[in-house]
Amino acid sequence: FFFQAEDGIRDYKVTGVQTCALPILEDSEGALEQFNRALDWDPSFEIANFYAAMLHEKYTGDFDKARFHYQQMIDNDTREPVVYNNLANLLMHQFSELHQANALLDIALKLDSEIAEIHASKGVLLRDYFGATARAAVSFSRAIELNPNDQLSRLNLAETAIDLRDWEVANEHLRILIKIQPNHALAHARLADVLIAEGMLEESLEYLQISISLEEKDPHTHNSIAVVLNELGKDLAGPLKHWKRALELQELFPAVHLNLGTYLFKKSSDLNGAAYHLSRAIELDAGLVDAYNNLAQVLLLSGEINSSRENFLMALKLDQKNPLLHENLANFHLEIGRAHV
């Protein structure tokens, strides 16, 4: 941006623009002060509004002010698509004004459909907020076409493909992402998820171990390692170690409590531990059918007949068409009948 210092207003504009690098380098507060001084002279000054918006969004956390400055530019008929994109993301993530965000992204794409970031934003809105997974995949694919090195869009496309159970697409893009960034812990973990879904447990374990070496404090990866080790049956102590570590990192993790409780029930004599973790899983997620079913069996073995029956019935209430649950309830009645003979 170049301005001719014709009067005081222009001088302030130049001062503001000259500080545009400071938010990155060292003095966000000073930069914001200069942009505000420029805006005191001319509230319509586009570049000052732009950087003031970004500084409030990223530095001060004042999202209302960030919104105000972006809106100022739009009200003054800016033709910069990035402004519409930035305001759309702000409305999406901070204000939950999803339809307005969608409208802004449509305007941004009309102004310039060749900007990868806008397609990426559209994909996030469609997938995470509107649940339109297949349409989101199209947006993420377009973002990658425009910028093949866009790691986040490639990861988002792979995760969207996982949601759609398109293992081939997910596998392809995760492997490309790992080539681009070999230390991308989440990419290794997601590729392991794909391999698990395809039944390739040995290979999945290799990627999980790489992922945990890159990011040891990821409870989801510890859970996945434990699940795979349990399925492979090679390391009897391994699953317990990783499930316990996952709970150290995130106690409010119902899937881990379910998996650990089920493991203790089926592969150890620790019925009290099994009952605790299965009950905790239900506390955290009342829709876990397997937790009710397994807890019912643990309680039956512990002689808690009434509580066992309640959990079998709750499992059936959640999944009435599950033949295994009907079979387990029938076996429950047989066991009770034998106990009274």
PDB file of N, CA and C in Angstrom, residues 112-162:
ATOM      1  N   ASP A 112     -13.633 -13.843  -5.643  1.00  0.00           N
ATOM      2  CA  ASP A 112     -12.434 -14.560  -6.102  1.00  0.00           C
ATOM      3  C   ASP A 112     -12.559 -16.024  -5.681  1.00  0.00           C
ATOM      4  N   SER A 113     -12.799 -16.868  -6.649  1.00  0.00           N
ATOM      5  CA  SER A 113     -13.001 -18.295  -6.363  1.00  0.00           C
ATOM      6  C   SER A 113     -11.696 -19.079  -6.389  1.00  0.00           C
ATOM      7  N   GLU A 114     -10.572 -18.377  -6.500  1.00  0.00           N
ATOM      8  CA  GLU A 114      -9.278 -19.049  -6.600  1.00  0.00           C
ATOM      9  C   GLU A 114      -8.450 -18.926  -5.329  1.00  0.00           C
ATOM     10  N   ILE A 115      -9.088 -18.607  -4.213  1.00  0.00           N
ATOM     11  CA  ILE A 115      -8.370 -18.482  -2.941  1.00  0.00           C
ATOM     12  C   ILE A 115      -8.659 -19.723  -2.096  1.00  0.00           C
ATOM     13  N   ALA A 116      -7.623 -20.493  -1.829  1.00  0.00           N
ATOM     14  CA  ALA A 116      -7.784 -21.769  -1.117  1.00  0.00           C
ATOM     15  C   ALA A 116      -8.403 -21.581   0.271  1.00  0.00           C
ATOM     16  N   GLU A 117      -7.983 -20.527   0.953  1.00  0.00           N
ATOM     17  CA  GLU A 117      -8.429 -20.308   2.331  1.00  0.00           C
ATOM     18  C   GLU A 117      -9.947 -20.178   2.433  1.00  0.00           C
ATOM     19  N   ILE A 118     -10.567 -19.572   1.430  1.00  0.00           N
ATOM     20  CA  ILE A 118     -12.022 -19.381   1.472  1.00  0.00           C
ATOM     21  C   ILE A 118     -12.733 -20.722   1.300  1.00  0.00           C
ATOM     22  N   HIS A 119     -12.248 -21.547   0.387  1.00  0.00           N
ATOM     23  CA  HIS A 119     -12.830 -22.888   0.226  1.00  0.00           C
ATOM     24  C   HIS A 119     -12.648 -23.709   1.503  1.00  0.00           C
ATOM     25  N   ALA A 120     -11.492 -23.536   2.152  1.00  0.00           N
ATOM     26  CA  ALA A 120     -11.252 -24.246   3.409  1.00  0.00           C
ATOM     27  C   ALA A 120     -12.248 -23.805   4.481  1.00  0.00           C
ATOM     28  N   SER A 121     -12.493 -22.496   4.563  1.00  0.00           N
ATOM     29  CA  SER A 121     -13.462 -21.979   5.538  1.00  0.00           C
ATOM     30  C   SER A 121     -14.852 -22.528   5.259  1.00  0.00           C
ATOM     31  N   LYS A 122     -15.212 -22.583   3.989  1.00  0.00           N
ATOM     32  CA  LYS A 122     -16.521 -23.122   3.602  1.00  0.00           C
ATOM     33  C   LYS A 122     -16.633 -24.584   4.018  1.00  0.00           C
ATOM     34  N   GLY A 123     -15.557 -25.334   3.834  1.00  0.00           N
ATOM     35  CA  GLY A 123     -15.570 -26.735   4.230  1.00  0.00           C
ATOM     36  C   GLY A 123     -15.787 -26.916   5.714  1.00  0.00           C
ATOM     37  N   VAL A 124     -15.113 -26.093   6.525  1.00  0.00           N
ATOM     38  CA  VAL A 124     -15.273 -26.176   7.975  1.00  0.00           C
ATOM     39  C   VAL A 124     -16.712 -25.852   8.367  1.00  0.00           C
ATOM     40  N   LEU A 125     -17.274 -24.818   7.771  1.00  0.00           N
ATOM     41  CA  LEU A 125     -18.661 -24.447   8.083  1.00  0.00           C
ATOM     42  C   LEU A 125     -19.623 -25.571   7.724  1.00  0.00           C
ATOM     43  N   LEU A 126     -19.453 -26.146   6.543  1.00  0.00           N
ATOM     44  CA  LEU A 126     -20.357 -27.204   6.086  1.00  0.00           C
ATOM     45  C   LEU A 126     -20.246 -28.458   6.947  1.00  0.00           C
ATOM     46  N   ARG A 127     -19.013 -28.826   7.298  1.00  0.00           N
ATOM     47  CA  ARG A 127     -18.826 -30.080   8.055  1.00  0.00           C
ATOM     48  C   ARG A 127     -19.136 -29.922   9.537  1.00  0.00           C
ATOM     49  N   ASP A 128     -18.521 -28.913  10.160  1.00  0.00           N
ATOM     50  CA  ASP A 128     -18.580 -28.817  11.612  1.00  0.00           C
ATOM     51  C   ASP A 128     -19.857 -28.177  12.132  1.00  0.00           C
ATOM     52  N   TYR A 129     -20.520 -27.378  11.310  1.00  0.00           N
ATOM     53  CA  TYR A 129     -21.689 -26.644  11.799  1.00  0.00           C
ATOM     54  C   TYR A 129     -22.987 -27.041  11.114  1.00  0.00           C
ATOM     55  N   PHE A 130     -22.919 -27.404   9.824  1.00  0.00           N
ATOM     56  CA  PHE A 130     -24.128 -27.787   9.112  1.00  0.00           C
ATOM     57  C   PHE A 130     -24.246 -29.302   8.923  1.00  0.00           C
ATOM     58  N   GLY A 131     -23.185 -30.043   9.225  1.00  0.00           N
ATOM     59  CA  GLY A 131     -23.233 -31.498   9.079  1.00  0.00           C
ATOM     60  C   GLY A 131     -23.296 -31.970   7.640  1.00  0.00           C
ATOM     61  N   ALA A 132     -22.930 -31.102   6.697  1.00  0.00           N
ATOM     62  CA  ALA A 132     -22.969 -31.454   5.277  1.00  0.00           C
ATOM     63  C   ALA A 132     -21.602 -32.016   4.871  1.00  0.00           C
ATOM     64  N   THR A 133     -21.349 -33.246   5.272  1.00  0.00           N
ATOM     65  CA  THR A 133     -20.012 -33.823   5.141  1.00  0.00           C
ATOM     66  C   THR A 133     -19.570 -33.961   3.690  1.00  0.00           C
ATOM     67  N   ALA A 134     -20.448 -34.455   2.830  1.00  0.00           N
ATOM     68  CA  ALA A 134     -20.067 -34.669   1.431  1.00  0.00           C
ATOM     69  C   ALA A 134     -19.766 -33.341   0.742  1.00  0.00           C
ATOM     70  N   ARG A 135     -20.560 -32.311   1.008  1.00  0.00           N
ATOM     71  CA  ARG A 135     -20.309 -30.992   0.407  1.00  0.00           C
ATOM     72  C   ARG A 135     -19.019 -30.395   0.962  1.00  0.00           C
ATOM     73  N   ALA A 136     -18.745 -30.650   2.235  1.00  0.00           N
ATOM     74  CA  ALA A 136     -17.501 -30.164   2.828  1.00  0.00           C
ATOM     75  C   ALA A 136     -16.298 -30.779   2.126  1.00  0.00           C
ATOM     76  N   ALA A 137     -16.393 -32.049   1.784  1.00  0.00           N
ATOM     77  CA  ALA A 137     -15.288 -32.723   1.101  1.00  0.00           C
ATOM     78  C   ALA A 137     -14.971 -32.040  -0.222  1.00  0.00           C
ATOM     79  N   VAL A 138     -15.995 -31.576  -0.924  1.00  0.00           N
ATOM     80  CA  VAL A 138     -15.785 -30.865  -2.190  1.00  0.00           C
ATOM     81  C   VAL A 138     -15.005 -29.574  -1.945  1.00  0.00           C
ATOM     82  N   SER A 139     -15.369 -28.852  -0.885  1.00  0.00           N
ATOM     83  CA  SER A 139     -14.683 -27.594  -0.570  1.00  0.00           C
ATOM     84  C   SER A 139     -13.229 -27.837  -0.183  1.00  0.00           C
ATOM     85  N   PHE A 140     -12.984 -28.838   0.656  1.00  0.00           N
ATOM     86  CA  PHE A 140     -11.604 -29.141   1.048  1.00  0.00           C
ATOM     87  C   PHE A 140     -10.776 -29.600  -0.158  1.00  0.00           C
ATOM     88  N   SER A 141     -11.390 -30.367  -1.043  1.00  0.00           N
ATOM     89  CA  SER A 141     -10.678 -30.822  -2.253  1.00  0.00           C
ATOM     90  C   SER A 141     -10.272 -29.636  -3.115  1.00  0.00           C
ATOM     91  N   ARG A 142     -11.180 -28.661  -3.243  1.00  0.00           N
ATOM     92  CA  ARG A 142     -10.869 -27.475  -4.044  1.00  0.00           C
ATOM     93  C   ARG A 142      -9.747 -26.662  -3.393  1.00  0.00           C
ATOM     94  N   ALA A 143      -9.762 -26.571  -2.075  1.00  0.00           N
ATOM     95  CA  ALA A 143      -8.704 -25.849  -1.363  1.00  0.00           C
ATOM     96  C   ALA A 143      -7.351 -26.490  -1.639  1.00  0.00           C
ATOM     97  N   ILE A 144      -7.304 -27.809  -1.673  1.00  0.00           N
ATOM     98  CA  ILE A 144      -6.038 -28.518  -1.927  1.00  0.00           C
ATOM     99  C   ILE A 144      -5.593 -28.347  -3.375  1.00  0.00           C
ATOM    100  N   GLU A 145      -6.563 -28.338  -4.302  1.00  0.00           N
ATOM    101  CA  GLU A 145      -6.215 -28.092  -5.704  1.00  0.00           C
ATOM    102  C   GLU A 145      -5.515 -26.749  -5.862  1.00  0.00           C
ATOM    103  N   LEU A 146      -6.023 -25.744  -5.138  1.00  0.00           N
ATOM    104  CA  LEU A 146      -5.462 -24.400  -5.236  1.00  0.00           C
ATOM    105  C   LEU A 146      -4.162 -24.257  -4.457  1.00  0.00           C
ATOM    106  N   ASN A 147      -4.028 -25.033  -3.391  1.00  0.00           N
ATOM    107  CA  ASN A 147      -2.812 -24.976  -2.567  1.00  0.00           C
ATOM    108  C   ASN A 147      -2.473 -26.382  -2.070  1.00  0.00           C
ATOM    109  N   PRO A 148      -1.728 -27.129  -2.858  1.00  0.00           N
ATOM    110  CA  PRO A 148      -1.408 -28.522  -2.489  1.00  0.00           C
ATOM    111  C   PRO A 148      -0.657 -28.652  -1.168  1.00  0.00           C
ATOM    112  N   ASN A 149      -0.028 -27.577  -0.693  1.00  0.00           N
ATOM    113  CA  ASN A 149       0.710 -27.629   0.569  1.00  0.00           C
ATOM    114  C   ASN A 149      -0.125 -27.195   1.765  1.00  0.00           C
ATOM    115  N   ASP A 150      -1.412 -27.011   1.566  1.00  0.00           N
ATOM    116  CA  ASP A 150      -2.312 -26.634   2.661  1.00  0.00           C
ATOM    117  C   ASP A 150      -2.541 -27.857   3.550  1.00  0.00           C
ATOM    118  N   GLN A 151      -1.748 -27.954   4.599  1.00  0.00           N
ATOM    119  CA  GLN A 151      -1.780 -29.142   5.459  1.00  0.00           C
ATOM    120  C   GLN A 151      -3.115 -29.298   6.184  1.00  0.00           C
ATOM    121  N   LEU A 152      -3.668 -28.194   6.670  1.00  0.00           N
ATOM    122  CA  LEU A 152      -4.919 -28.278   7.434  1.00  0.00           C
ATOM    123  C   LEU A 152      -6.072 -28.744   6.557  1.00  0.00           C
ATOM    124  N   SER A 153      -6.149 -28.210   5.334  1.00  0.00           N
ATOM    125  CA  SER A 153      -7.228 -28.640   4.440  1.00  0.00           C
ATOM    126  C   SER A 153      -7.071 -30.105   4.049  1.00  0.00           C
ATOM    127  N   ARG A 154      -5.830 -30.549   3.880  1.00  0.00           N
ATOM    128  CA  ARG A 154      -5.616 -31.959   3.535  1.00  0.00           C
ATOM    129  C   ARG A 154      -6.026 -32.853   4.708  1.00  0.00           C
ATOM    130  N   LEU A 155      -5.690 -32.435   5.928  1.00  0.00           N
ATOM    131  CA  LEU A 155      -6.120 -33.191   7.102  1.00  0.00           C
ATOM    132  C   LEU A 155      -7.640 -33.186   7.210  1.00  0.00           C
ATOM    133  N   ASN A 156      -8.250 -32.019   6.992  1.00  0.00           N
ATOM    134  CA  ASN A 156      -9.709 -31.929   7.061  1.00  0.00           C
ATOM    135  C   ASN A 156     -10.375 -32.805   6.011  1.00  0.00           C
ATOM    136  N   LEU A 157      -9.802 -32.835   4.808  1.00  0.00           N
ATOM    137  CA  LEU A 157     -10.353 -33.699   3.760  1.00  0.00           C
ATOM    138  C   LEU A 157     -10.251 -35.161   4.172  1.00  0.00           C
ATOM    139  N   ALA A 158      -9.106 -35.551   4.734  1.00  0.00           N
ATOM    140  CA  ALA A 158      -8.923 -36.937   5.165  1.00  0.00           C
ATOM    141  C   ALA A 158      -9.911 -37.298   6.267  1.00  0.00           C
ATOM    142  N   GLU A 159     -10.093 -36.404   7.233  1.00  0.00           N
ATOM    143  CA  GLU A 159     -11.025 -36.687   8.331  1.00  0.00           C
ATOM    144  C   GLU A 159     -12.462 -36.729   7.829  1.00  0.00           C
ATOM    145  N   THR A 160     -12.773 -35.886   6.841  1.00  0.00           N
ATOM    146  CA  THR A 160     -14.104 -35.928   6.232  1.00  0.00           C
ATOM    147  C   THR A 160     -14.305 -37.250   5.506  1.00  0.00           C
ATOM    148  N   ALA A 161     -13.270 -37.716   4.815  1.00  0.00           N
ATOM    149  CA  ALA A 161     -13.352 -39.017   4.139  1.00  0.00           C
ATOM    150  C   ALA A 161     -13.542 -40.144   5.147  1.00  0.00           C
ATOM    151  N   ILE A 162     -12.901 -40.025   6.311  1.00  0.00           N
ATOM    152  CA  ILE A 162     -13.101 -41.026   7.365  1.00  0.00           C
ATOM    153  C   ILE A 162     -14.560 -41.020   7.815  1.00  0.00           C
TER     154      ILE A 162
END
